[in-house]
Amino acid sequence: MDDPTRVEWREWGQAAFDEAAEADRPVLLSLTATWCDHCHEMDAETYAEPRIAANVNDSFVPVRVDVDRHPRVRDRYNMGGFPSTVFCAPDGGVLTGAGYLGPDGMRQVLDSVRTMWETKGSGAARIPRPLREDNPPAGDLSPEIESAMLGQLTETYDEVAGGWGERPKFPLPDALEFALKRDREMALRSFDAVGANLLDEFDGGFYRFATDRDWSGLQHEKLLDSNGALVRAFANAYLHTGADEYREPAERTIEYLTTTLWNSSADAFANSQAPGEPDAHGLDATDRATADDPPVDEGVFAGPNGLAIEGLLTYYAYTDDERARRYAERALATLREDMLHEGVALHERDATLQAGDEPTCLLANQARVLAALTTAASTLDTDLLADARAVADATIDRLHDEDSFLDGPATGVGLCERPLRPLDSNVAFADGLLELAVLTDEDRYREYARETLEAFAGASDRFGVQIAQYGTAAARLLEGPLVIRVADDPGTDLHRAALRLADHEKIVVPDATDDLEPGTARVERDGRRSTPAETPEQLSDRVQNIHE
């Protein structure tokens, strides 16, 4: 984005920290995003002020970090939102930090940090707690984990406005899906609240969140990752209900993703759309149609594209929607051909690799790409399991440490050299490994999934609703997911029926001809096996009977 500031920003990298050490100055990290309205506002009102800019340039080494392009920096220095304004010692330790700072607040903080540095130097720096406490508390998996998560959702459920918590209100697609199977009324009321309040009725797509309990104070940015996850969630609500009120938000969002957020030159999905002018969203349809479109960040990132592919293919599985399938296939082809290198996903498609280098293995990307590939193998083509195995094996080889996974290699600038075990990405990857174990009949993936979930189980009673997927994954591993094996090609009537039966946590395995007669299907659950079915009607009966 254009820089309206007077600050002499450096790029994130070793050179900036070396400069700070040589000059004996603190580093000022400015963590921003292209879609972040408050980031642009702080640039225009604070960093563009000549005296503040001069103060920063003279007494600090200022570094600008795009959080979408540097996720490991984001996860170590985030002060609770963006912009994040972080002051560091040359070794990367944190002196202090804040979020948005207006001119007066920035002047006070600059003076305070300068005084701190002059009196204490690097001795004032600290290492954030998640980077000091390397090993999470392990424990045993038990049915109480699922019950405890449901209790968390019930306790924080907003019976008046829907959703969970008071403010701000995020859509929380993983919580929506967890509740969908375990408390349908609570789930559907929350789906209704998200659809009624966060869906852009004019252009389609979901806004990021609302600042207030009643879903007012909309933040109008739209991000690919949250929209991809919400397509999946609303498609799953449609599977459970058959109601168009859940299919239509998914359909409208797919239309948005495949038009506004489609990067035609890359044949994949762009990363985000900024909010645009504050008053534009209050215009009537006629005036809004003539208003300028908010800018789009055309960056193509592996993880968000993985989520979008998974969402579109989930919708396709239940609806036969050709648009969803076609765009998912195109984005998947770009992901596989341009961004996968021996099982490691390149974070950004346009990132430059030096000759002989390989992409940096990042757990969040690997988890989302694995989910996209297992979903595609279940719905489109089992040949994709070769890539899914490669992604899983590369992640295990590079990031597995003790009984869980690091977010990336424990090397880098500043605090990036310190290991971080992100709970959300560990859970997502474990859930993907569980699906891969079923699709490939390779138990080693299930064992890695079990180890990973157990590595965090000692703290599971304290997990919030944002980590609802932990409850889902633990339940699927303990109970064993419902599995439908189809000895037929993807796309046949029997396969399509299998995709639409039972709940959204089942796993459908096409081309399962090892011990099934071609043209038949079987239902499995917790060691039990149904007799083979030859028609969709028989298969529906088998699913019903195995639940009883």
Coordinates of C-alpha atoms in Angstrom, one line a residue:
M1 CA 0.0 0.0 0.0
D2 CA 1.1 3.6 -0.5
D3 CA 3.0 5.0 2.5
P4 CA 1.7 8.5 3.6
T5 CA 4.1 8.6 6.5
R6 CA 7.4 10.4 7.0
V7 CA 9.0 7.4 8.8
E8 CA 12.0 5.8 7.2
W9 CA 10.7 2.2 7.4
R10 CA 13.1 -0.7 7.2
E11 CA 12.0 -4.2 6.1
W12 CA 11.8 -7.0 8.6
G13 CA 15.1 -8.8 8.6
Q14 CA 18.4 -9.3 10.3
A15 CA 19.8 -6.0 8.8
A16 CA 17.4 -3.9 10.8
F17 CA 18.3 -5.6 14.1
D18 CA 22.0 -5.4 13.3
E19 CA 21.6 -1.7 12.7
A20 CA 19.8 -1.3 16.0
A21 CA 22.6 -3.1 17.9
E22 CA 25.3 -1.0 16.2
A23 CA 23.5 2.3 16.9
D24 CA 22.4 1.2 20.4
R25 CA 18.8 2.0 19.6
P26 CA 15.5 0.3 20.2
V27 CA 13.5 -1.2 17.3
L28 CA 10.0 0.1 16.7
L29 CA 7.9 -2.6 15.0
S30 CA 4.8 -1.5 13.3
L31 CA 2.6 -4.5 12.6
T32 CA -0.1 -3.7 10.0
A33 CA -2.3 -5.3 7.4
T34 CA -3.5 -4.0 4.0
W35 CA -7.1 -4.6 5.1
C36 CA -6.7 -2.8 8.5
D37 CA -8.5 0.6 8.5
H38 CA -7.0 1.6 11.9
C39 CA -3.6 0.9 10.5
H40 CA -4.1 3.4 7.6
E41 CA -5.6 5.8 10.1
M42 CA -2.5 5.7 12.3
D43 CA -0.3 6.2 9.3
A44 CA -2.2 9.3 8.3
E45 CA -2.7 10.8 11.8
T46 CA 0.3 9.7 13.7
Y47 CA 3.3 8.6 11.6
A48 CA 2.7 11.4 9.1
E49 CA 3.1 14.1 11.8
P50 CA 6.5 15.6 11.0
R51 CA 7.8 15.8 14.6
I52 CA 6.8 12.3 15.5
A53 CA 8.3 10.9 12.3
A54 CA 11.6 12.8 13.1
N55 CA 11.6 11.5 16.6
V56 CA 11.1 7.9 15.4
N57 CA 13.8 8.3 12.7
D58 CA 16.3 9.8 15.1
S59 CA 15.9 7.6 18.2
F60 CA 14.7 4.3 16.9
V61 CA 15.1 1.8 14.0
P62 CA 11.6 1.6 12.6
V63 CA 10.4 -1.6 10.9
R64 CA 7.2 -2.1 9.1
V65 CA 5.7 -5.6 9.1
D66 CA 2.8 -6.8 7.0
V67 CA 1.3 -9.4 9.3
D68 CA -0.2 -11.5 6.4
R69 CA 3.2 -11.9 4.8
H70 CA 5.0 -12.5 8.1
P71 CA 2.8 -14.7 10.2
R72 CA 5.5 -15.8 12.6
V73 CA 6.3 -12.2 13.5
R74 CA 2.6 -11.5 13.9
D75 CA 2.2 -14.4 16.3
R76 CA 5.1 -13.4 18.5
Y77 CA 4.7 -9.6 18.6
N78 CA 0.9 -9.1 18.3
M79 CA -0.4 -6.8 21.0
G80 CA -4.0 -7.9 20.7
G81 CA -4.9 -6.5 17.3
F82 CA -3.7 -4.3 14.5
P83 CA -2.0 -2.0 14.3
S84 CA 0.4 -3.3 16.9
T85 CA 3.1 -0.8 18.0
V86 CA 5.9 -2.8 19.6
F87 CA 9.2 -1.5 21.0
C88 CA 12.1 -4.1 21.0
A89 CA 15.7 -4.5 22.1
P90 CA 18.1 -5.4 19.3
D91 CA 18.0 -9.0 20.4
G92 CA 14.2 -9.0 19.8
G93 CA 13.0 -8.9 23.4
V94 CA 10.0 -6.8 24.0
L95 CA 10.3 -3.5 25.9
T96 CA 6.7 -2.5 25.7
G97 CA 3.9 -2.4 23.2
A98 CA 0.4 -1.0 22.4
G99 CA -2.2 -1.1 19.7
Y100 CA -3.4 2.1 17.9
L101 CA -1.7 5.3 19.1
G102 CA -2.8 8.7 18.2
P103 CA -0.3 11.6 18.1
D104 CA -0.5 12.5 21.8
G105 CA -0.3 8.9 22.9
M106 CA 2.6 8.2 20.6
R107 CA 4.6 11.2 21.9
Q108 CA 4.2 9.9 25.5
V109 CA 5.2 6.4 24.6
L110 CA 8.2 7.5 22.6
D111 CA 9.5 9.6 25.5
S112 CA 8.8 6.7 28.0
V113 CA 10.7 4.2 25.9
R114 CA 13.6 6.5 25.3
T115 CA 13.9 7.0 29.0
M116 CA 13.6 3.3 29.7
W117 CA 16.3 2.6 27.1
E118 CA 18.7 5.2 28.5
T119 CA 18.4 3.9 32.1
K120 CA 18.0 0.2 31.6
G121 CA 18.9 -0.7 28.0
S122 CA 18.3 -4.3 26.9
G123 CA 17.8 -5.2 30.6
A124 CA 14.3 -3.8 30.3
A125 CA 13.3 -6.3 27.6
R126 CA 11.2 -9.4 28.3
I127 CA 10.2 -12.5 26.5
P128 CA 6.4 -13.0 26.1
R129 CA 5.1 -15.9 28.3
P130 CA 4.1 -18.2 25.4
L131 CA 7.7 -18.2 24.2
R132 CA 9.1 -18.9 27.7
E133 CA 6.8 -21.8 28.5
D134 CA 7.8 -24.2 25.7
N135 CA 6.0 -27.4 26.6
P136 CA 2.2 -27.4 27.0
P137 CA 0.7 -29.4 29.9
A138 CA 0.0 -32.9 28.6
G139 CA -2.8 -35.2 29.7
D140 CA -5.1 -38.1 28.8
L141 CA -7.9 -37.8 26.3
S142 CA -11.3 -38.5 27.7
P143 CA -15.0 -37.9 26.8
E144 CA -15.0 -35.1 29.4
I145 CA -13.1 -32.9 26.9
E146 CA -16.0 -32.8 24.6
S147 CA -18.4 -32.1 27.5
A148 CA -16.2 -29.4 28.8
M149 CA -16.1 -27.6 25.5
L150 CA -19.9 -27.8 25.2
G151 CA -20.0 -26.4 28.7
Q152 CA -17.8 -23.5 27.6
L153 CA -20.1 -22.7 24.7
T154 CA -23.2 -23.0 26.8
E155 CA -21.7 -20.7 29.5
T156 CA -20.7 -18.0 27.0
Y157 CA -23.7 -18.3 24.7
D158 CA -25.5 -15.0 24.2
E159 CA -29.2 -16.0 24.4
V160 CA -30.3 -12.5 23.3
A161 CA -28.1 -11.7 20.3
G162 CA -26.7 -15.1 19.4
G163 CA -23.1 -16.1 19.2
W164 CA -20.7 -16.4 22.0
G165 CA -19.2 -13.8 24.4
E166 CA -20.2 -10.2 24.8
R167 CA -17.9 -8.0 22.7
P168 CA -16.4 -8.0 20.2
K169 CA -18.5 -10.6 18.3
F170 CA -16.6 -12.8 15.9
P171 CA -18.4 -15.5 13.8
L172 CA -16.3 -18.4 15.2
P173 CA -16.9 -21.0 12.4
D174 CA -15.3 -23.8 14.4
A175 CA -17.6 -23.2 17.3
L176 CA -20.6 -23.0 15.0
E177 CA -19.7 -26.5 13.6
F178 CA -19.0 -28.0 17.0
A179 CA -22.3 -26.8 18.4
L180 CA -24.2 -27.9 15.2
K181 CA -23.9 -31.6 16.2
R182 CA -24.1 -31.2 20.0
D183 CA -26.6 -28.4 20.6
R184 CA -28.5 -27.7 17.4
E185 CA -30.7 -24.9 18.7
M186 CA -27.8 -22.9 20.1
A187 CA -25.9 -23.5 16.9
L188 CA -28.7 -22.5 14.5
R189 CA -29.5 -19.3 16.5
S190 CA -25.8 -18.4 16.3
F191 CA -25.8 -19.2 12.5
D192 CA -28.8 -16.9 12.2
A193 CA -27.0 -14.1 14.0
V194 CA -23.9 -14.4 11.9
G195 CA -25.9 -14.5 8.7
A196 CA -28.2 -11.6 9.6
N197 CA -25.4 -9.3 10.9
L198 CA -22.1 -10.1 9.2
L199 CA -23.2 -11.0 5.7
D200 CA -22.8 -8.2 3.1
E201 CA -26.3 -8.3 1.5
F202 CA -25.1 -6.2 -1.4
D203 CA -21.8 -7.7 -2.5
G204 CA -21.8 -11.0 -0.7
G205 CA -19.1 -12.2 1.7
F206 CA -18.9 -11.9 5.4
Y207 CA -17.4 -8.9 7.3
R208 CA -14.7 -9.8 9.8
F209 CA -16.5 -9.0 13.1
A210 CA -18.7 -6.6 15.1
T211 CA -17.4 -4.5 18.0
D212 CA -20.5 -4.6 20.1
R213 CA -22.6 -7.3 21.7
D214 CA -25.7 -6.7 19.5
W215 CA -23.5 -7.1 16.4
S216 CA -23.4 -3.4 15.7
G217 CA -20.1 -1.6 15.0
L218 CA -19.3 -3.7 12.0
Q219 CA -15.7 -3.9 10.9
H220 CA -16.1 -4.0 7.1
E221 CA -12.9 -5.7 6.0
K222 CA -13.4 -9.2 4.4
L223 CA -10.7 -11.8 4.7
L224 CA -10.4 -14.9 2.6
D225 CA -9.6 -17.3 5.5
S226 CA -12.7 -16.4 7.5
N227 CA -14.9 -16.4 4.5
G228 CA -13.7 -19.8 3.3
A229 CA -14.3 -21.2 6.8
L230 CA -17.8 -19.7 6.9
V231 CA -18.7 -21.2 3.5
R232 CA -17.8 -24.6 5.0
A233 CA -19.8 -23.9 8.2
F234 CA -22.9 -22.7 6.4
A235 CA -22.7 -25.6 4.0
N236 CA -22.6 -28.0 6.9
A237 CA -25.6 -26.2 8.5
Y238 CA -27.4 -26.8 5.2
L239 CA -26.5 -30.5 5.3
H240 CA -28.0 -30.8 8.8
T241 CA -31.2 -28.8 8.0
G242 CA -31.8 -28.8 4.3
A243 CA -32.9 -25.1 4.8
D244 CA -32.1 -22.5 2.1
E245 CA -31.5 -19.9 4.8
Y246 CA -28.1 -21.6 5.4
R247 CA -27.4 -22.6 1.8
E248 CA -27.9 -19.0 0.5
P249 CA -25.3 -17.3 2.6
A250 CA -22.7 -19.9 1.5
E251 CA -23.8 -19.4 -2.1
R252 CA -23.6 -15.6 -1.9
T253 CA -20.1 -15.9 -0.3
I254 CA -18.9 -18.2 -3.1
E255 CA -20.1 -15.7 -5.6
Y256 CA -18.1 -13.0 -3.8
L257 CA -15.0 -15.2 -3.6
T258 CA -15.1 -16.2 -7.2
T259 CA -15.5 -12.6 -8.4
T260 CA -14.2 -9.9 -6.1
L261 CA -11.6 -12.1 -4.5
W262 CA -10.6 -14.1 -7.5
N263 CA -7.1 -13.3 -8.8
S264 CA -7.4 -14.3 -12.4
S265 CA -3.7 -13.8 -13.2
A266 CA -2.8 -16.4 -10.5
D267 CA -5.9 -18.6 -10.9
A268 CA -6.4 -18.6 -7.2
F269 CA -8.1 -16.5 -4.5
A270 CA -6.8 -13.1 -3.4
N271 CA -6.2 -12.5 0.3
S272 CA -8.5 -9.8 1.5
Q273 CA -10.6 -6.7 0.7
A274 CA -10.2 -3.5 2.7
P275 CA -13.2 -1.8 4.3
G276 CA -13.4 1.1 1.8
E277 CA -15.0 4.5 2.7
P278 CA -16.8 4.4 6.0
D279 CA -20.1 5.8 4.7
A280 CA -20.2 3.5 1.6
H281 CA -21.8 0.6 3.4
G282 CA -24.8 2.7 4.5
L283 CA -25.7 3.7 1.0
D284 CA -28.7 2.4 -0.8
A285 CA -28.2 -0.2 -3.5
T286 CA -28.3 2.3 -6.4
D287 CA -25.7 4.6 -4.9
R288 CA -23.5 1.7 -3.7
A289 CA -23.4 0.2 -7.2
T290 CA -21.8 3.4 -8.4
A291 CA -19.4 3.8 -5.5
D292 CA -15.7 2.8 -5.9
D293 CA -15.0 -0.8 -4.8
P294 CA -12.7 -1.1 -1.8
P295 CA -9.2 -2.2 -2.7
V296 CA -8.2 -5.9 -2.8
D297 CA -4.9 -7.3 -1.6
E298 CA -4.2 -9.6 -4.6
G299 CA -1.6 -11.7 -2.6
V300 CA -2.2 -15.4 -3.0
F301 CA -1.5 -17.3 0.3
A302 CA -1.4 -21.0 0.8
G303 CA -3.3 -21.3 4.1
P304 CA -6.3 -19.1 3.2
N305 CA -6.6 -20.7 -0.2
G306 CA -6.6 -24.0 1.5
L307 CA -9.6 -22.9 3.6
A308 CA -11.4 -21.5 0.6
I309 CA -10.9 -24.8 -1.4
E310 CA -12.2 -26.8 1.6
G311 CA -15.2 -24.6 1.9
L312 CA -16.1 -24.6 -1.7
L313 CA -15.7 -28.4 -2.0
T314 CA -17.8 -28.9 1.1
Y315 CA -20.6 -26.9 -0.5
Y316 CA -20.2 -28.8 -3.8
A317 CA -20.4 -32.1 -2.0
Y318 CA -24.0 -31.2 -0.8
T319 CA -25.3 -29.3 -3.8
D320 CA -23.4 -30.4 -7.0
D321 CA -22.8 -26.7 -7.6
E322 CA -20.5 -26.6 -10.6
R323 CA -19.2 -23.0 -9.9
A324 CA -17.9 -24.1 -6.5
R325 CA -16.3 -27.2 -7.9
R326 CA -14.7 -25.4 -10.9
Y327 CA -13.1 -22.6 -8.9
A328 CA -12.0 -25.0 -6.2
E329 CA -10.3 -27.2 -8.8
R330 CA -8.5 -24.2 -10.3
A331 CA -7.2 -22.9 -7.0
L332 CA -6.2 -26.4 -6.0
A333 CA -4.2 -26.7 -9.3
T334 CA -2.4 -23.5 -8.6
L335 CA -1.7 -24.6 -5.0
R336 CA -0.3 -27.9 -6.1
E337 CA 1.6 -26.8 -9.2
D338 CA 3.0 -23.4 -8.1
M339 CA 3.1 -23.5 -4.3
L340 CA 3.9 -27.1 -3.1
H341 CA 7.5 -28.1 -3.1
E342 CA 8.0 -31.7 -1.8
G343 CA 5.1 -31.4 0.6
V344 CA 6.0 -27.9 1.9
A345 CA 3.6 -25.1 1.0
L346 CA 5.1 -21.8 -0.1
H347 CA 3.5 -19.2 2.1
E348 CA 2.8 -16.7 -0.7
R349 CA 2.7 -17.5 -4.4
D350 CA 4.8 -14.5 -5.5
A351 CA 7.5 -15.0 -2.8
T352 CA 11.0 -15.4 -4.2
L353 CA 13.1 -18.4 -3.5
Q354 CA 16.8 -18.5 -4.0
A355 CA 18.2 -21.3 -6.2
G356 CA 18.3 -24.5 -4.1
D357 CA 16.1 -23.1 -1.3
E358 CA 12.8 -24.6 -0.3
P359 CA 9.8 -22.9 1.3
T360 CA 9.7 -22.3 5.0
C361 CA 7.5 -25.0 6.5
L362 CA 4.7 -23.2 8.5
L363 CA 2.3 -25.3 10.5
A364 CA -0.8 -23.2 9.8
N365 CA -0.3 -23.4 6.1
Q366 CA 0.4 -27.2 6.2
A367 CA -2.7 -27.8 8.3
R368 CA -5.0 -25.9 5.9
V369 CA -3.5 -27.3 2.8
L370 CA -3.8 -30.8 4.2
A371 CA -7.5 -30.2 4.9
A372 CA -8.0 -29.0 1.4
L373 CA -6.3 -32.1 0.0
T374 CA -8.2 -34.6 2.1
T375 CA -11.5 -32.9 1.3
A376 CA -10.6 -32.9 -2.4
A377 CA -9.6 -36.6 -2.2
S378 CA -12.9 -37.4 -0.6
T379 CA -15.0 -35.5 -3.0
L380 CA -13.1 -35.3 -6.3
D381 CA -10.1 -37.6 -6.8
T382 CA -8.3 -40.1 -4.5
D383 CA -5.1 -39.5 -6.5
L384 CA -4.8 -36.3 -4.5
L385 CA -3.9 -38.5 -1.4
A386 CA -0.3 -38.6 -2.7
D387 CA 0.0 -34.9 -2.2
A388 CA -1.8 -35.1 1.2
R389 CA 0.7 -37.7 2.4
A390 CA 3.6 -35.6 1.2
V391 CA 2.2 -32.6 3.1
A392 CA 1.7 -34.6 6.3
D393 CA 5.1 -36.3 6.1
A394 CA 7.0 -33.1 5.4
T395 CA 5.3 -31.4 8.4
I396 CA 6.1 -34.4 10.7
D397 CA 9.7 -34.4 9.4
R398 CA 10.3 -30.7 9.8
L399 CA 8.1 -29.5 12.7
H400 CA 7.3 -32.4 15.0
D401 CA 9.1 -31.8 18.3
E402 CA 8.5 -34.0 21.3
D403 CA 4.8 -34.8 21.1
S404 CA 3.4 -31.8 19.2
F405 CA 4.4 -29.4 16.4
L406 CA 6.2 -26.1 16.3
D407 CA 4.7 -23.3 14.2
G408 CA 7.8 -23.2 12.0
P409 CA 11.6 -23.8 12.2
A410 CA 13.1 -22.5 15.4
T411 CA 15.3 -20.1 13.5
G412 CA 15.0 -16.5 12.4
V413 CA 15.2 -12.9 13.4
G414 CA 14.3 -11.6 16.8
L415 CA 11.9 -13.8 18.7
C416 CA 11.3 -16.0 15.6
E417 CA 14.2 -18.1 16.8
R418 CA 12.2 -19.1 19.9
P419 CA 9.9 -22.1 19.5
L420 CA 6.1 -21.6 19.6
R421 CA 3.5 -24.4 19.7
P422 CA 0.3 -22.8 18.5
L423 CA -2.7 -24.7 19.9
D424 CA -5.1 -23.8 17.0
S425 CA -2.7 -25.0 14.3
N426 CA -1.7 -28.1 16.2
V427 CA -5.4 -29.0 16.6
A428 CA -6.2 -28.3 12.9
F429 CA -3.2 -30.4 11.8
A430 CA -4.2 -33.3 14.2
D431 CA -7.7 -33.3 12.8
G432 CA -6.3 -33.4 9.2
L433 CA -4.1 -36.3 10.2
L434 CA -7.1 -38.2 11.6
E435 CA -8.9 -37.8 8.2
L436 CA -5.8 -38.8 6.3
A437 CA -5.5 -42.0 8.5
V438 CA -9.0 -43.0 7.5
L439 CA -8.5 -42.2 3.8
T440 CA -5.2 -44.1 3.5
D441 CA -5.7 -46.8 6.2
E442 CA -2.3 -45.7 7.7
D443 CA -2.6 -45.8 11.5
R444 CA 0.7 -43.9 12.0
Y445 CA -1.1 -40.6 11.1
R446 CA -3.8 -41.4 13.7
E447 CA -1.0 -41.9 16.3
Y448 CA 0.5 -38.6 15.5
A449 CA -2.9 -37.0 15.9
R450 CA -3.4 -38.7 19.2
E451 CA 0.0 -37.6 20.6
T452 CA -0.6 -34.1 19.5
L453 CA -4.0 -33.8 21.2
E454 CA -2.7 -35.5 24.3
A455 CA 0.2 -33.0 24.4
F456 CA -2.3 -30.2 25.2
A457 CA -5.0 -32.2 27.1
G458 CA -3.8 -31.1 30.6
A459 CA -5.1 -27.6 29.9
S460 CA -8.2 -28.6 27.9
D461 CA -10.6 -27.5 30.7
R462 CA -9.4 -23.9 30.2
F463 CA -9.8 -23.8 26.4
G464 CA -12.1 -21.1 25.1
V465 CA -14.7 -21.4 22.4
Q466 CA -12.2 -20.2 19.9
I467 CA -10.6 -23.6 20.1
A468 CA -13.8 -25.6 19.7
Q469 CA -12.1 -27.7 17.1
Y470 CA -10.1 -29.4 19.9
G471 CA -13.4 -30.8 21.3
T472 CA -14.3 -32.0 17.8
A473 CA -11.0 -33.6 17.1
A474 CA -10.8 -35.3 20.5
A475 CA -14.3 -36.7 20.1
R476 CA -13.6 -38.0 16.6
L477 CA -10.4 -39.7 17.8
L478 CA -11.9 -41.3 20.9
E479 CA -15.2 -42.4 19.4
G480 CA -13.9 -43.0 15.9
P481 CA -15.6 -41.0 13.1
L482 CA -18.4 -42.5 11.1
V483 CA -16.8 -43.7 7.9
I484 CA -18.6 -44.5 4.6
R485 CA -16.5 -46.5 2.2
V486 CA -17.7 -46.4 -1.4
A487 CA -16.4 -48.9 -3.9
D488 CA -17.2 -46.5 -6.7
D489 CA -15.7 -43.5 -8.4
P490 CA -16.2 -40.0 -7.0
G491 CA -19.3 -38.4 -8.6
T492 CA -21.4 -41.5 -8.9
D493 CA -24.9 -41.6 -7.4
L494 CA -23.7 -43.9 -4.5
H495 CA -20.8 -41.6 -3.8
R496 CA -22.9 -38.4 -3.9
A497 CA -25.4 -40.0 -1.6
A498 CA -22.6 -40.9 0.9
L499 CA -21.5 -37.3 1.0
R500 CA -25.0 -36.1 2.0
L501 CA -25.7 -38.7 4.7
A502 CA -25.1 -38.5 8.4
D503 CA -23.4 -35.4 9.9
H504 CA -20.6 -33.2 8.8
E505 CA -18.0 -35.0 10.9
K506 CA -18.2 -38.3 8.9
I507 CA -15.5 -39.3 6.4
V508 CA -16.3 -40.6 3.0
V509 CA -13.7 -42.9 1.3
P510 CA -14.3 -43.3 -2.5
D511 CA -12.6 -46.0 -4.6
A512 CA -12.6 -48.3 -1.6
T513 CA -12.4 -51.5 -3.6
D514 CA -10.0 -53.5 -1.5
D515 CA -12.6 -55.6 0.3
L516 CA -15.9 -54.3 -1.3
E517 CA -17.6 -55.3 -4.5
P518 CA -17.6 -52.5 -7.1
G519 CA -20.7 -50.5 -7.0
T520 CA -21.4 -51.1 -3.2
A521 CA -20.8 -49.1 -0.1
R522 CA -20.4 -49.9 3.6
V523 CA -20.8 -47.9 6.9
E524 CA -18.3 -48.3 9.7
R525 CA -18.3 -46.9 13.2
D526 CA -16.2 -47.8 16.3
G527 CA -15.3 -51.3 15.0
R528 CA -18.7 -52.1 13.6
R529 CA -19.4 -52.7 9.9
S530 CA -22.7 -52.7 8.1
T531 CA -23.5 -55.1 5.3
P532 CA -22.8 -53.7 1.8
A533 CA -25.4 -51.4 0.2
E534 CA -26.0 -51.2 -3.5
T535 CA -28.3 -48.1 -3.7
P536 CA -28.5 -44.7 -2.1
E537 CA -31.7 -45.8 -0.3
Q538 CA -30.0 -48.9 1.2
L539 CA -27.0 -46.8 2.2
S540 CA -29.2 -44.4 4.0
D541 CA -30.7 -47.3 5.9
R542 CA -27.3 -48.6 6.9
V543 CA -26.3 -45.2 8.2
Q544 CA -29.5 -45.0 10.3
N545 CA -29.0 -48.5 11.7
I546 CA -25.4 -48.0 12.8
H547 CA -26.5 -45.0 14.8
E548 CA -29.1 -47.0 16.7

